[in-house]
Amino acid sequence: MKKNLLLTLAALFFTCFAFAQHSAPWNAPASVKEKKNPFVADASSLERGGKSYAIDCQRCHGKSGRGDGSSAMKLEKTVADLSSDQVQSQTDGELYWKISEGRKPMPLAKRTLTDDQRWDVINYIRTFKKK
């Protein structure tokens, strides 16, 4: 009886721990919040950002950034809706850090995109803002 109770409690603990890890908020460090995008969101930046987004982000986040890309359903974790107020209210510095660092299953874009490309992607993501 004690053994069953201990096993049940252990399973409950690990389930709660896994859920907490899976749903933990993702906050960028305070030190990056004020970092400014060096690129104006002009037609050139948006074009470059759109191309980089299509290659590195679209398969999960979808064409309109709503988290409905072709690979999104294959993931255990919900893909962020980039058009949401939660994402759009973040500073460029916060988004830059998150794109750069990634969080499983999202890869680290600093391995695949240059600094400039990541800033252009942020300008492109801003076009998803709900009106």
CSV table of N, CA, C and O in Angstrom, one decimal:
chain,number,residue,atom,x,y,z
A,1,MET,N,0.8,-1.2,0.0
A,1,MET,CA,0.0,0.0,0.0
A,1,MET,C,0.9,1.3,0.0
A,1,MET,O,0.6,2.2,-0.8
A,2,LYS,N,1.9,1.3,0.9
A,2,LYS,CA,2.8,2.4,1.0
A,2,LYS,C,3.5,2.6,-0.4
A,2,LYS,O,3.7,3.7,-0.8
A,3,LYS,N,3.9,1.5,-0.9
A,3,LYS,CA,4.7,1.5,-2.2
A,3,LYS,C,3.8,2.1,-3.3
A,3,LYS,O,4.2,3.0,-4.1
A,4,ASN,N,2.5,1.7,-3.4
A,4,ASN,CA,1.6,2.3,-4.4
A,4,ASN,C,1.4,3.8,-4.1
A,4,ASN,O,1.3,4.5,-5.1
A,5,LEU,N,1.2,4.2,-2.9
A,5,LEU,CA,1.0,5.6,-2.6
A,5,LEU,C,2.3,6.4,-3.0
A,5,LEU,O,2.1,7.5,-3.6
A,6,LEU,N,3.4,5.9,-2.7
A,6,LEU,CA,4.7,6.6,-3.1
A,6,LEU,C,4.8,6.7,-4.6
A,6,LEU,O,5.2,7.7,-5.1
A,7,LEU,N,4.5,5.6,-5.3
A,7,LEU,CA,4.6,5.7,-6.7
A,7,LEU,C,3.6,6.6,-7.3
A,7,LEU,O,3.9,7.4,-8.2
A,8,THR,N,2.4,6.7,-6.8
A,8,THR,CA,1.4,7.6,-7.2
A,8,THR,C,1.8,9.1,-7.0
A,8,THR,O,1.7,9.9,-7.8
A,9,LEU,N,2.3,9.3,-5.8
A,9,LEU,CA,2.8,10.7,-5.4
A,9,LEU,C,4.0,11.1,-6.3
A,9,LEU,O,4.1,12.2,-6.8
A,10,ALA,N,4.9,10.2,-6.6
A,10,ALA,CA,6.0,10.5,-7.5
A,10,ALA,C,5.5,10.8,-8.9
A,10,ALA,O,6.0,11.7,-9.5
A,11,ALA,N,4.6,10.0,-9.4
A,11,ALA,CA,4.0,10.2,-10.7
A,11,ALA,C,3.3,11.6,-10.8
A,11,ALA,O,3.5,12.3,-11.7
A,12,LEU,N,2.6,11.9,-9.7
A,12,LEU,CA,1.9,13.2,-9.7
A,12,LEU,C,2.9,14.3,-9.7
A,12,LEU,O,2.8,15.3,-10.4
A,13,PHE,N,4.0,14.2,-8.9
A,13,PHE,CA,5.0,15.2,-8.8
A,13,PHE,C,5.6,15.5,-10.2
A,13,PHE,O,5.8,16.6,-10.6
A,14,PHE,N,6.0,14.4,-10.8
A,14,PHE,CA,6.7,14.6,-12.1
A,14,PHE,C,5.7,15.1,-13.2
A,14,PHE,O,6.1,15.9,-14.1
A,15,THR,N,4.5,14.7,-13.1
A,15,THR,CA,3.5,15.3,-14.1
A,15,THR,C,3.3,16.8,-13.9
A,15,THR,O,3.3,17.5,-14.8
A,16,CYS,N,3.2,17.2,-12.6
A,16,CYS,CA,3.1,18.6,-12.3
A,16,CYS,C,4.3,19.4,-12.7
A,16,CYS,O,4.3,20.5,-13.3
A,17,PHE,N,5.5,18.8,-12.4
A,17,PHE,CA,6.8,19.4,-12.8
A,17,PHE,C,6.8,19.6,-14.3
A,17,PHE,O,7.2,20.6,-14.9
A,18,ALA,N,6.5,18.5,-15.1
A,18,ALA,CA,6.5,18.6,-16.5
A,18,ALA,C,5.6,19.6,-17.1
A,18,ALA,O,5.9,20.4,-18.0
A,19,PHE,N,4.4,19.7,-16.5
A,19,PHE,CA,3.4,20.7,-16.9
A,19,PHE,C,3.9,22.1,-16.6
A,19,PHE,O,3.8,23.0,-17.5
A,20,ALA,N,4.5,22.3,-15.5
A,20,ALA,CA,5.0,23.6,-15.1
A,20,ALA,C,6.1,24.0,-16.1
A,20,ALA,O,6.2,25.2,-16.5
A,21,GLN,N,7.0,23.1,-16.5
A,21,GLN,CA,8.0,23.4,-17.4
A,21,GLN,C,7.5,23.7,-18.8
A,21,GLN,O,7.9,24.6,-19.5
A,22,HIS,N,6.4,23.0,-19.2
A,22,HIS,CA,5.8,23.2,-20.5
A,22,HIS,C,5.1,24.5,-20.6
A,22,HIS,O,5.1,25.1,-21.7
A,23,SER,N,4.5,24.9,-19.5
A,23,SER,CA,3.6,26.1,-19.6
A,23,SER,C,4.3,27.4,-18.9
A,23,SER,O,3.6,28.3,-18.8
A,24,ALA,N,5.5,27.2,-18.6
A,24,ALA,CA,6.1,28.4,-17.9
A,24,ALA,C,6.2,29.6,-18.8
A,24,ALA,O,6.5,29.4,-20.0
A,25,PRO,N,6.0,30.8,-18.3
A,25,PRO,CA,6.1,32.0,-19.1
A,25,PRO,C,7.5,32.1,-19.6
A,25,PRO,O,8.5,31.8,-19.0
A,26,TRP,N,7.6,32.7,-20.8
A,26,TRP,CA,8.9,33.0,-21.4
A,26,TRP,C,9.2,34.4,-21.4
A,26,TRP,O,8.6,35.2,-22.2
A,27,ASN,N,10.0,34.9,-20.5
A,27,ASN,CA,10.3,36.3,-20.3
A,27,ASN,C,11.7,36.6,-20.7
A,27,ASN,O,12.6,35.9,-20.3
A,28,ALA,N,11.9,37.6,-21.5
A,28,ALA,CA,13.2,38.0,-21.9
A,28,ALA,C,13.9,38.7,-20.7
A,28,ALA,O,13.2,39.3,-19.9
A,29,PRO,N,15.2,38.7,-20.6
A,29,PRO,CA,15.8,39.5,-19.5
A,29,PRO,C,15.5,41.0,-19.6
A,29,PRO,O,15.4,41.5,-20.7
A,30,ALA,N,15.4,41.6,-18.5
A,30,ALA,CA,15.1,43.0,-18.5
A,30,ALA,C,16.2,43.8,-19.2
A,30,ALA,O,15.9,44.9,-19.8
A,31,SER,N,17.4,43.3,-19.3
A,31,SER,CA,18.5,44.1,-20.0
A,31,SER,C,18.3,44.2,-21.5
A,31,SER,O,18.9,45.1,-22.1
A,32,VAL,N,17.4,43.4,-22.1
A,32,VAL,CA,17.2,43.5,-23.5
A,32,VAL,C,16.0,44.3,-23.9
A,32,VAL,O,15.8,44.6,-25.1
A,33,LYS,N,15.2,44.7,-23.0
A,33,LYS,CA,13.9,45.3,-23.3
A,33,LYS,C,14.1,46.6,-24.0
A,33,LYS,O,13.3,47.0,-24.9
A,34,GLU,N,15.1,47.4,-23.7
A,34,GLU,CA,15.3,48.7,-24.4
A,34,GLU,C,16.1,48.7,-25.6
A,34,GLU,O,16.3,49.7,-26.2
A,35,LYS,N,16.6,47.5,-26.0
A,35,LYS,CA,17.4,47.4,-27.2
A,35,LYS,C,16.5,47.8,-28.4
A,35,LYS,O,15.4,47.3,-28.6
A,36,LYS,N,17.0,48.7,-29.3
A,36,LYS,CA,16.3,49.2,-30.4
A,36,LYS,C,16.7,48.6,-31.7
A,36,LYS,O,17.8,48.2,-31.9
A,37,ASN,N,15.7,48.4,-32.5
A,37,ASN,CA,15.8,47.9,-33.9
A,37,ASN,C,16.6,48.9,-34.7
A,37,ASN,O,16.1,50.0,-34.9
A,38,PRO,N,17.7,48.6,-35.3
A,38,PRO,CA,18.4,49.6,-36.1
A,38,PRO,C,17.9,49.8,-37.5
A,38,PRO,O,18.3,50.7,-38.2
A,39,PHE,N,16.8,49.0,-37.9
A,39,PHE,CA,16.3,49.1,-39.2
A,39,PHE,C,14.8,49.7,-39.1
A,39,PHE,O,14.0,49.2,-38.3
A,40,VAL,N,14.6,50.7,-40.0
A,40,VAL,CA,13.3,51.3,-40.1
A,40,VAL,C,12.4,50.2,-40.9
A,40,VAL,O,12.9,49.5,-41.8
A,41,ALA,N,11.2,50.1,-40.5
A,41,ALA,CA,10.3,49.1,-41.1
A,41,ALA,C,9.8,49.6,-42.5
A,41,ALA,O,8.6,49.8,-42.8
A,42,ASP,N,10.8,49.9,-43.4
A,42,ASP,CA,10.4,50.3,-44.8
A,42,ASP,C,10.2,49.1,-45.7
A,42,ASP,O,10.4,48.0,-45.2
A,43,ALA,N,9.9,49.4,-46.9
A,43,ALA,CA,9.6,48.3,-47.9
A,43,ALA,C,10.7,47.3,-48.0
A,43,ALA,O,10.5,46.1,-48.1
A,44,SER,N,11.9,47.8,-48.0
A,44,SER,CA,13.1,47.0,-48.2
A,44,SER,C,13.3,46.0,-47.0
A,44,SER,O,13.5,44.8,-47.2
A,45,SER,N,13.2,46.6,-45.8
A,45,SER,CA,13.3,45.8,-44.6
A,45,SER,C,12.2,44.7,-44.5
A,45,SER,O,12.5,43.5,-44.2
A,46,LEU,N,11.0,45.1,-44.9
A,46,LEU,CA,9.9,44.2,-44.8
A,46,LEU,C,10.0,43.1,-45.9
A,46,LEU,O,9.7,41.9,-45.6
A,47,GLU,N,10.5,43.4,-47.0
A,47,GLU,CA,10.8,42.4,-48.0
A,47,GLU,C,11.8,41.4,-47.6
A,47,GLU,O,11.7,40.2,-47.7
A,48,ARG,N,12.9,41.9,-47.0
A,48,ARG,CA,14.0,41.0,-46.5
A,48,ARG,C,13.5,40.2,-45.4
A,48,ARG,O,13.7,39.0,-45.3
A,49,GLY,N,12.7,40.8,-44.5
A,49,GLY,CA,12.2,40.1,-43.3
A,49,GLY,C,11.2,39.0,-43.7
A,49,GLY,O,11.2,37.9,-43.1
A,50,GLY,N,10.4,39.3,-44.7
A,50,GLY,CA,9.4,38.3,-45.2
A,50,GLY,C,10.1,37.1,-45.8
A,50,GLY,O,9.7,36.0,-45.6
A,51,LYS,N,11.2,37.3,-46.5
A,51,LYS,CA,12.0,36.2,-47.1
A,51,LYS,C,12.6,35.4,-46.0
A,51,LYS,O,12.5,34.1,-46.1
A,52,SER,N,13.2,36.0,-45.0
A,52,SER,CA,13.8,35.2,-43.9
A,52,SER,C,12.7,34.5,-43.1
A,52,SER,O,12.9,33.3,-42.7
A,53,TYR,N,11.6,35.2,-42.9
A,53,TYR,CA,10.5,34.6,-42.1
A,53,TYR,C,10.0,33.3,-42.9
A,53,TYR,O,9.8,32.3,-42.2
A,54,ALA,N,9.8,33.4,-44.2
A,54,ALA,CA,9.3,32.3,-45.0
A,54,ALA,C,10.3,31.1,-44.9
A,54,ALA,O,9.8,29.9,-44.8
A,55,ILE,N,11.5,31.3,-44.8
A,55,ILE,CA,12.5,30.2,-44.7
A,55,ILE,C,12.6,29.6,-43.3
A,55,ILE,O,12.6,28.4,-43.1
A,56,ASP,N,12.7,30.5,-42.3
A,56,ASP,CA,13.0,30.0,-40.9
A,56,ASP,C,11.8,29.9,-40.0
A,56,ASP,O,11.9,29.2,-39.0
A,57,CYS,N,10.7,30.6,-40.2
A,57,CYS,CA,9.6,30.7,-39.2
A,57,CYS,C,8.3,30.2,-39.7
A,57,CYS,O,7.5,29.7,-38.9
A,58,GLN,N,8.0,30.4,-41.0
A,58,GLN,CA,6.7,30.1,-41.5
A,58,GLN,C,6.2,28.7,-41.3
A,58,GLN,O,5.0,28.5,-41.1
A,59,ARG,N,7.1,27.7,-41.4
A,59,ARG,CA,6.6,26.3,-41.2
A,59,ARG,C,5.9,26.0,-39.9
A,59,ARG,O,5.1,25.2,-39.8
A,60,CYS,N,6.2,26.8,-38.9
A,60,CYS,CA,5.6,26.6,-37.6
A,60,CYS,C,4.6,27.7,-37.3
A,60,CYS,O,3.4,27.5,-36.9
A,61,HIS,N,5.0,29.0,-37.5
A,61,HIS,CA,4.1,30.1,-37.2
A,61,HIS,C,3.1,30.4,-38.2
A,61,HIS,O,2.1,31.1,-38.0
A,62,GLY,N,3.2,29.9,-39.4
A,62,GLY,CA,2.2,30.1,-40.5
A,62,GLY,C,2.4,31.3,-41.3
A,62,GLY,O,3.2,32.2,-40.9
A,63,LYS,N,1.8,31.4,-42.4
A,63,LYS,CA,2.0,32.5,-43.3
A,63,LYS,C,1.6,33.8,-42.7
A,63,LYS,O,2.2,34.9,-43.0
A,64,SER,N,0.5,33.8,-41.9
A,64,SER,CA,0.1,35.0,-41.2
A,64,SER,C,0.5,35.1,-39.8
A,64,SER,O,0.0,36.0,-39.0
A,65,GLY,N,1.4,34.2,-39.4
A,65,GLY,CA,1.9,34.3,-38.0
A,65,GLY,C,1.0,33.8,-36.9
A,65,GLY,O,1.3,34.0,-35.7
A,66,ARG,N,0.0,33.1,-37.2
A,66,ARG,CA,-1.0,32.7,-36.2
A,66,ARG,C,-0.7,31.3,-35.5
A,66,ARG,O,-1.5,30.8,-34.8
A,67,GLY,N,0.5,30.8,-35.8
A,67,GLY,CA,0.8,29.5,-35.2
A,67,GLY,C,0.2,28.3,-35.8
A,67,GLY,O,0.1,27.3,-35.2
A,68,ASP,N,-0.2,28.5,-37.1
A,68,ASP,CA,-0.9,27.4,-37.8
A,68,ASP,C,-0.1,26.9,-39.0
A,68,ASP,O,-0.7,26.5,-40.0
A,69,GLY,N,1.2,26.9,-38.9
A,69,GLY,CA,2.1,26.5,-40.0
A,69,GLY,C,2.0,24.9,-40.2
A,69,GLY,O,1.5,24.2,-39.3
A,70,SER,N,2.5,24.5,-41.3
A,70,SER,CA,2.4,23.0,-41.6
A,70,SER,C,3.1,22.1,-40.6
A,70,SER,O,2.7,21.0,-40.4
A,71,SER,N,4.1,22.6,-39.9
A,71,SER,CA,4.7,21.8,-38.8
A,71,SER,C,4.2,22.0,-37.4
A,71,SER,O,4.5,21.2,-36.5
A,72,ALA,N,3.3,23.0,-37.3
A,72,ALA,CA,2.8,23.3,-35.9
A,72,ALA,C,2.1,22.1,-35.3
A,72,ALA,O,2.2,21.9,-34.1
A,73,MET,N,1.3,21.4,-36.0
A,73,MET,CA,0.5,20.3,-35.5
A,73,MET,C,1.3,19.1,-35.0
A,73,MET,O,0.9,18.3,-34.2
A,74,LYS,N,2.6,19.1,-35.5
A,74,LYS,CA,3.5,18.0,-35.2
A,74,LYS,C,4.2,18.2,-33.8
A,74,LYS,O,4.8,17.3,-33.3
A,75,LEU,N,4.0,19.4,-33.3
A,75,LEU,CA,4.7,19.8,-32.1
A,75,LEU,C,3.8,19.5,-30.8
A,75,LEU,O,2.6,19.7,-30.9
A,76,GLU,N,4.4,19.2,-29.7
A,76,GLU,CA,3.7,19.0,-28.5
A,76,GLU,C,3.3,20.3,-27.9
A,76,GLU,O,2.3,20.4,-27.1
A,77,LYS,N,4.0,21.3,-28.2
A,77,LYS,CA,3.8,22.7,-27.6
A,77,LYS,C,3.1,23.5,-28.6
A,77,LYS,O,3.3,23.5,-29.8
A,78,THR,N,2.2,24.4,-28.1
A,78,THR,CA,1.4,25.3,-28.9
A,78,THR,C,2.4,26.4,-29.4
A,78,THR,O,3.2,27.0,-28.7
A,79,VAL,N,2.3,26.6,-30.7
A,79,VAL,CA,3.2,27.6,-31.4
A,79,VAL,C,2.5,29.0,-31.2
A,79,VAL,O,1.3,29.2,-31.3
A,80,ALA,N,3.3,30.0,-30.8
A,80,ALA,CA,2.9,31.3,-30.5
A,80,ALA,C,2.2,31.9,-31.7
A,80,ALA,O,2.6,31.8,-32.9
A,81,ASP,N,1.1,32.7,-31.5
A,81,ASP,CA,0.4,33.5,-32.4
A,81,ASP,C,1.1,34.8,-32.5
A,81,ASP,O,0.9,35.6,-31.5
A,82,LEU,N,1.8,35.1,-33.5
A,82,LEU,CA,2.6,36.3,-33.6
A,82,LEU,C,1.8,37.5,-33.8
A,82,LEU,O,2.3,38.7,-33.7
A,83,SER,N,0.5,37.4,-34.1
A,83,SER,CA,-0.4,38.5,-34.3
A,83,SER,C,-1.1,38.9,-33.0
A,83,SER,O,-1.7,39.9,-32.9
A,84,SER,N,-0.9,38.1,-32.0
A,84,SER,CA,-1.6,38.3,-30.7
A,84,SER,C,-1.0,39.6,-30.0
A,84,SER,O,0.1,40.0,-30.2
A,85,ASP,N,-1.9,40.1,-29.1
A,85,ASP,CA,-1.4,41.3,-28.3
A,85,ASP,C,-0.3,40.9,-27.4
A,85,ASP,O,0.6,41.7,-27.2
A,86,GLN,N,-0.3,39.6,-26.9
A,86,GLN,CA,0.8,39.2,-26.1
A,86,GLN,C,2.2,39.3,-26.7
A,86,GLN,O,3.2,39.7,-26.1
A,87,VAL,N,2.2,39.0,-28.0
A,87,VAL,CA,3.5,39.0,-28.8
A,87,VAL,C,3.7,40.5,-29.2
A,87,VAL,O,4.8,41.0,-29.0
A,88,GLN,N,2.7,41.1,-29.8
A,88,GLN,CA,2.9,42.4,-30.4
A,88,GLN,C,3.2,43.5,-29.3
A,88,GLN,O,3.8,44.5,-29.6
A,89,SER,N,2.8,43.3,-28.1
A,89,SER,CA,3.1,44.2,-27.0
A,89,SER,C,4.6,44.2,-26.5
A,89,SER,O,5.0,45.1,-25.8
A,90,GLN,N,5.3,43.2,-26.9
A,90,GLN,CA,6.7,43.0,-26.5
A,90,GLN,C,7.5,44.0,-27.3
A,90,GLN,O,7.2,44.4,-28.4
A,91,THR,N,8.6,44.5,-26.7
A,91,THR,CA,9.5,45.4,-27.4
A,91,THR,C,10.3,44.6,-28.4
A,91,THR,O,10.4,43.4,-28.4
A,92,ASP,N,10.9,45.4,-29.4
A,92,ASP,CA,11.7,44.8,-30.4
A,92,ASP,C,12.9,44.1,-29.7
A,92,ASP,O,13.3,43.0,-30.2
A,93,GLY,N,13.4,44.6,-28.7
A,93,GLY,CA,14.5,44.0,-28.0
A,93,GLY,C,14.1,42.6,-27.4
A,93,GLY,O,14.9,41.7,-27.5
A,94,GLU,N,12.9,42.5,-26.8
A,94,GLU,CA,12.5,41.2,-26.3
A,94,GLU,C,12.3,40.2,-27.4
A,94,GLU,O,12.7,39.1,-27.3
A,95,LEU,N,11.7,40.6,-28.5
A,95,LEU,CA,11.5,39.7,-29.6
A,95,LEU,C,12.8,39.3,-30.2
A,95,LEU,O,13.0,38.1,-30.6
A,96,TYR,N,13.7,40.2,-30.3
A,96,TYR,CA,15.1,39.9,-30.9
A,96,TYR,C,15.7,38.8,-30.0
A,96,TYR,O,16.3,37.9,-30.5
A,97,TRP,N,15.7,39.0,-28.7
A,97,TRP,CA,16.3,38.0,-27.8
A,97,TRP,C,15.6,36.7,-28.0
A,97,TRP,O,16.3,35.6,-28.1
A,98,LYS,N,14.3,36.6,-28.0
A,98,LYS,CA,13.6,35.4,-28.1
A,98,LYS,C,13.9,34.7,-29.4
A,98,LYS,O,14.1,33.5,-29.5
A,99,ILE,N,13.9,35.4,-30.5
A,99,ILE,CA,14.2,34.9,-31.8
A,99,ILE,C,15.6,34.3,-31.8
A,99,ILE,O,15.9,33.2,-32.3
A,100,SER,N,16.5,35.1,-31.3
A,100,SER,CA,17.9,34.7,-31.2
A,100,SER,C,18.1,33.4,-30.4
A,100,SER,O,18.8,32.5,-30.8
A,101,GLU,N,17.6,33.4,-29.2
A,101,GLU,CA,17.8,32.3,-28.3
A,101,GLU,C,16.9,31.1,-28.5
A,101,GLU,O,17.3,30.0,-28.1
A,102,GLY,N,15.7,31.3,-29.0
A,102,GLY,CA,14.8,30.2,-29.1
A,102,GLY,C,14.4,29.5,-27.8
A,102,GLY,O,15.0,29.9,-26.8
A,103,ARG,N,13.5,28.7,-27.9
A,103,ARG,CA,13.1,27.8,-26.7
A,103,ARG,C,12.4,26.6,-27.3
A,103,ARG,O,11.4,26.7,-28.1
A,104,LYS,N,12.8,25.5,-26.9
A,104,LYS,CA,12.4,24.2,-27.5
A,104,LYS,C,10.8,24.2,-27.6
A,104,LYS,O,10.2,24.6,-26.7
A,105,PRO,N,10.3,23.9,-28.7
A,105,PRO,CA,11.0,23.3,-29.9
A,105,PRO,C,11.5,24.3,-30.9
A,105,PRO,O,12.0,24.0,-32.0
A,106,MET,N,11.4,25.6,-30.6
A,106,MET,CA,11.9,26.7,-31.5
A,106,MET,C,13.4,26.7,-31.5
A,106,MET,O,14.0,26.8,-30.4
A,107,PRO,N,14.0,26.6,-32.7
A,107,PRO,CA,15.4,26.7,-32.8
A,107,PRO,C,16.0,28.0,-32.5
A,107,PRO,O,15.3,29.0,-32.5
A,108,LEU,N,17.3,28.1,-32.3
A,108,LEU,CA,18.0,29.3,-32.1
A,108,LEU,C,18.3,30.0,-33.4
A,108,LEU,O,19.0,29.4,-34.2
A,109,ALA,N,17.6,31.1,-33.7
A,109,ALA,CA,17.8,31.7,-35.0
A,109,ALA,C,19.1,32.3,-35.2
A,109,ALA,O,19.6,32.6,-36.3
A,110,LYS,N,19.8,32.5,-34.1
A,110,LYS,CA,21.2,33.1,-34.2
A,110,LYS,C,22.1,32.2,-34.9
A,110,LYS,O,23.2,32.6,-35.3
A,111,ARG,N,21.7,30.9,-35.1
A,111,ARG,CA,22.5,30.0,-35.8
A,111,ARG,C,22.2,30.0,-37.3
A,111,ARG,O,23.0,29.5,-38.1
A,112,THR,N,21.0,30.5,-37.7
A,112,THR,CA,20.6,30.4,-39.1
A,112,THR,C,20.4,31.8,-39.7
A,112,THR,O,20.4,31.9,-40.9
A,113,LEU,N,20.2,32.8,-38.9
A,113,LEU,CA,19.9,34.2,-39.4
A,113,LEU,C,20.9,35.2,-38.8
A,113,LEU,O,21.3,35.1,-37.6
A,114,THR,N,21.4,36.1,-39.6
A,114,THR,CA,22.3,37.1,-39.2
A,114,THR,C,21.6,38.1,-38.2
A,114,THR,O,20.3,38.1,-38.2
A,115,ASP,N,22.3,38.9,-37.5
A,115,ASP,CA,21.7,39.9,-36.7
A,115,ASP,C,20.7,40.8,-37.5
A,115,ASP,O,19.6,41.0,-37.1
A,116,ASP,N,21.2,41.2,-38.7
A,116,ASP,CA,20.4,42.1,-39.5
A,116,ASP,C,19.1,41.4,-40.0
A,116,ASP,O,18.0,42.0,-40.0
A,117,GLN,N,19.2,40.1,-40.3
A,117,GLN,CA,18.0,39.3,-40.7
A,117,GLN,C,17.0,39.2,-39.6
A,117,GLN,O,15.8,39.3,-39.8
A,118,ARG,N,17.5,39.0,-38.4
A,118,ARG,CA,16.6,38.9,-37.2
A,118,ARG,C,15.8,40.2,-37.0
A,118,ARG,O,14.6,40.2,-36.7
A,119,TRP,N,16.5,41.4,-37.2
A,119,TRP,CA,15.8,42.7,-37.0
A,119,TRP,C,14.8,42.8,-38.1
A,119,TRP,O,13.7,43.3,-37.8
A,120,ASP,N,15.1,42.5,-39.3
A,120,ASP,CA,14.1,42.6,-40.4
A,120,ASP,C,12.9,41.6,-40.2
A,120,ASP,O,11.8,42.0,-40.5
A,121,VAL,N,13.2,40.5,-39.6
A,121,VAL,CA,12.1,39.6,-39.3
A,121,VAL,C,11.1,40.2,-38.3
A,121,VAL,O,9.9,40.1,-38.4
A,122,ILE,N,11.7,40.9,-37.3
A,122,ILE,CA,10.9,41.6,-36.3
A,122,ILE,C,10.0,42.7,-37.0
A,122,ILE,O,8.8,42.8,-36.7
A,123,ASN,N,10.6,43.4,-37.9
A,123,ASN,CA,9.8,44.4,-38.6
A,123,ASN,C,8.6,43.7,-39.4
A,123,ASN,O,7.5,44.2,-39.4
A,124,TYR,N,8.9,42.5,-40.0
A,124,TYR,CA,7.9,41.8,-40.7
A,124,TYR,C,6.8,41.3,-39.8
A,124,TYR,O,5.7,41.3,-40.1
A,125,ILE,N,7.2,40.7,-38.6
A,125,ILE,CA,6.3,40.2,-37.6
A,125,ILE,C,5.3,41.3,-37.2
A,125,ILE,O,4.1,41.1,-36.9
A,126,ARG,N,5.8,42.6,-37.1
A,126,ARG,CA,4.9,43.7,-36.7
A,126,ARG,C,3.8,43.9,-37.7
A,126,ARG,O,2.7,44.4,-37.4
A,127,THR,N,3.9,43.4,-39.0
A,127,THR,CA,2.8,43.5,-39.9
A,127,THR,C,1.7,42.6,-39.6
A,127,THR,O,0.6,42.7,-40.2
A,128,PHE,N,1.9,41.6,-38.7
A,128,PHE,CA,0.8,40.7,-38.3
A,128,PHE,C,-0.1,41.3,-37.3
A,128,PHE,O,-1.1,40.7,-37.0
A,129,LYS,N,0.2,42.4,-36.8
A,129,LYS,CA,-0.6,43.0,-35.7
A,129,LYS,C,-2.1,43.1,-36.1
A,129,LYS,O,-2.4,43.6,-37.2
A,130,LYS,N,-2.9,42.6,-35.2
A,130,LYS,CA,-4.4,42.7,-35.4
A,130,LYS,C,-4.8,44.1,-35.4
A,130,LYS,O,-4.4,44.9,-34.6
A,131,LYS,N,-5.7,44.4,-36.3
A,131,LYS,CA,-6.2,45.8,-36.4
A,131,LYS,C,-7.5,45.9,-35.7
A,131,LYS,O,-8.3,45.1,-35.6
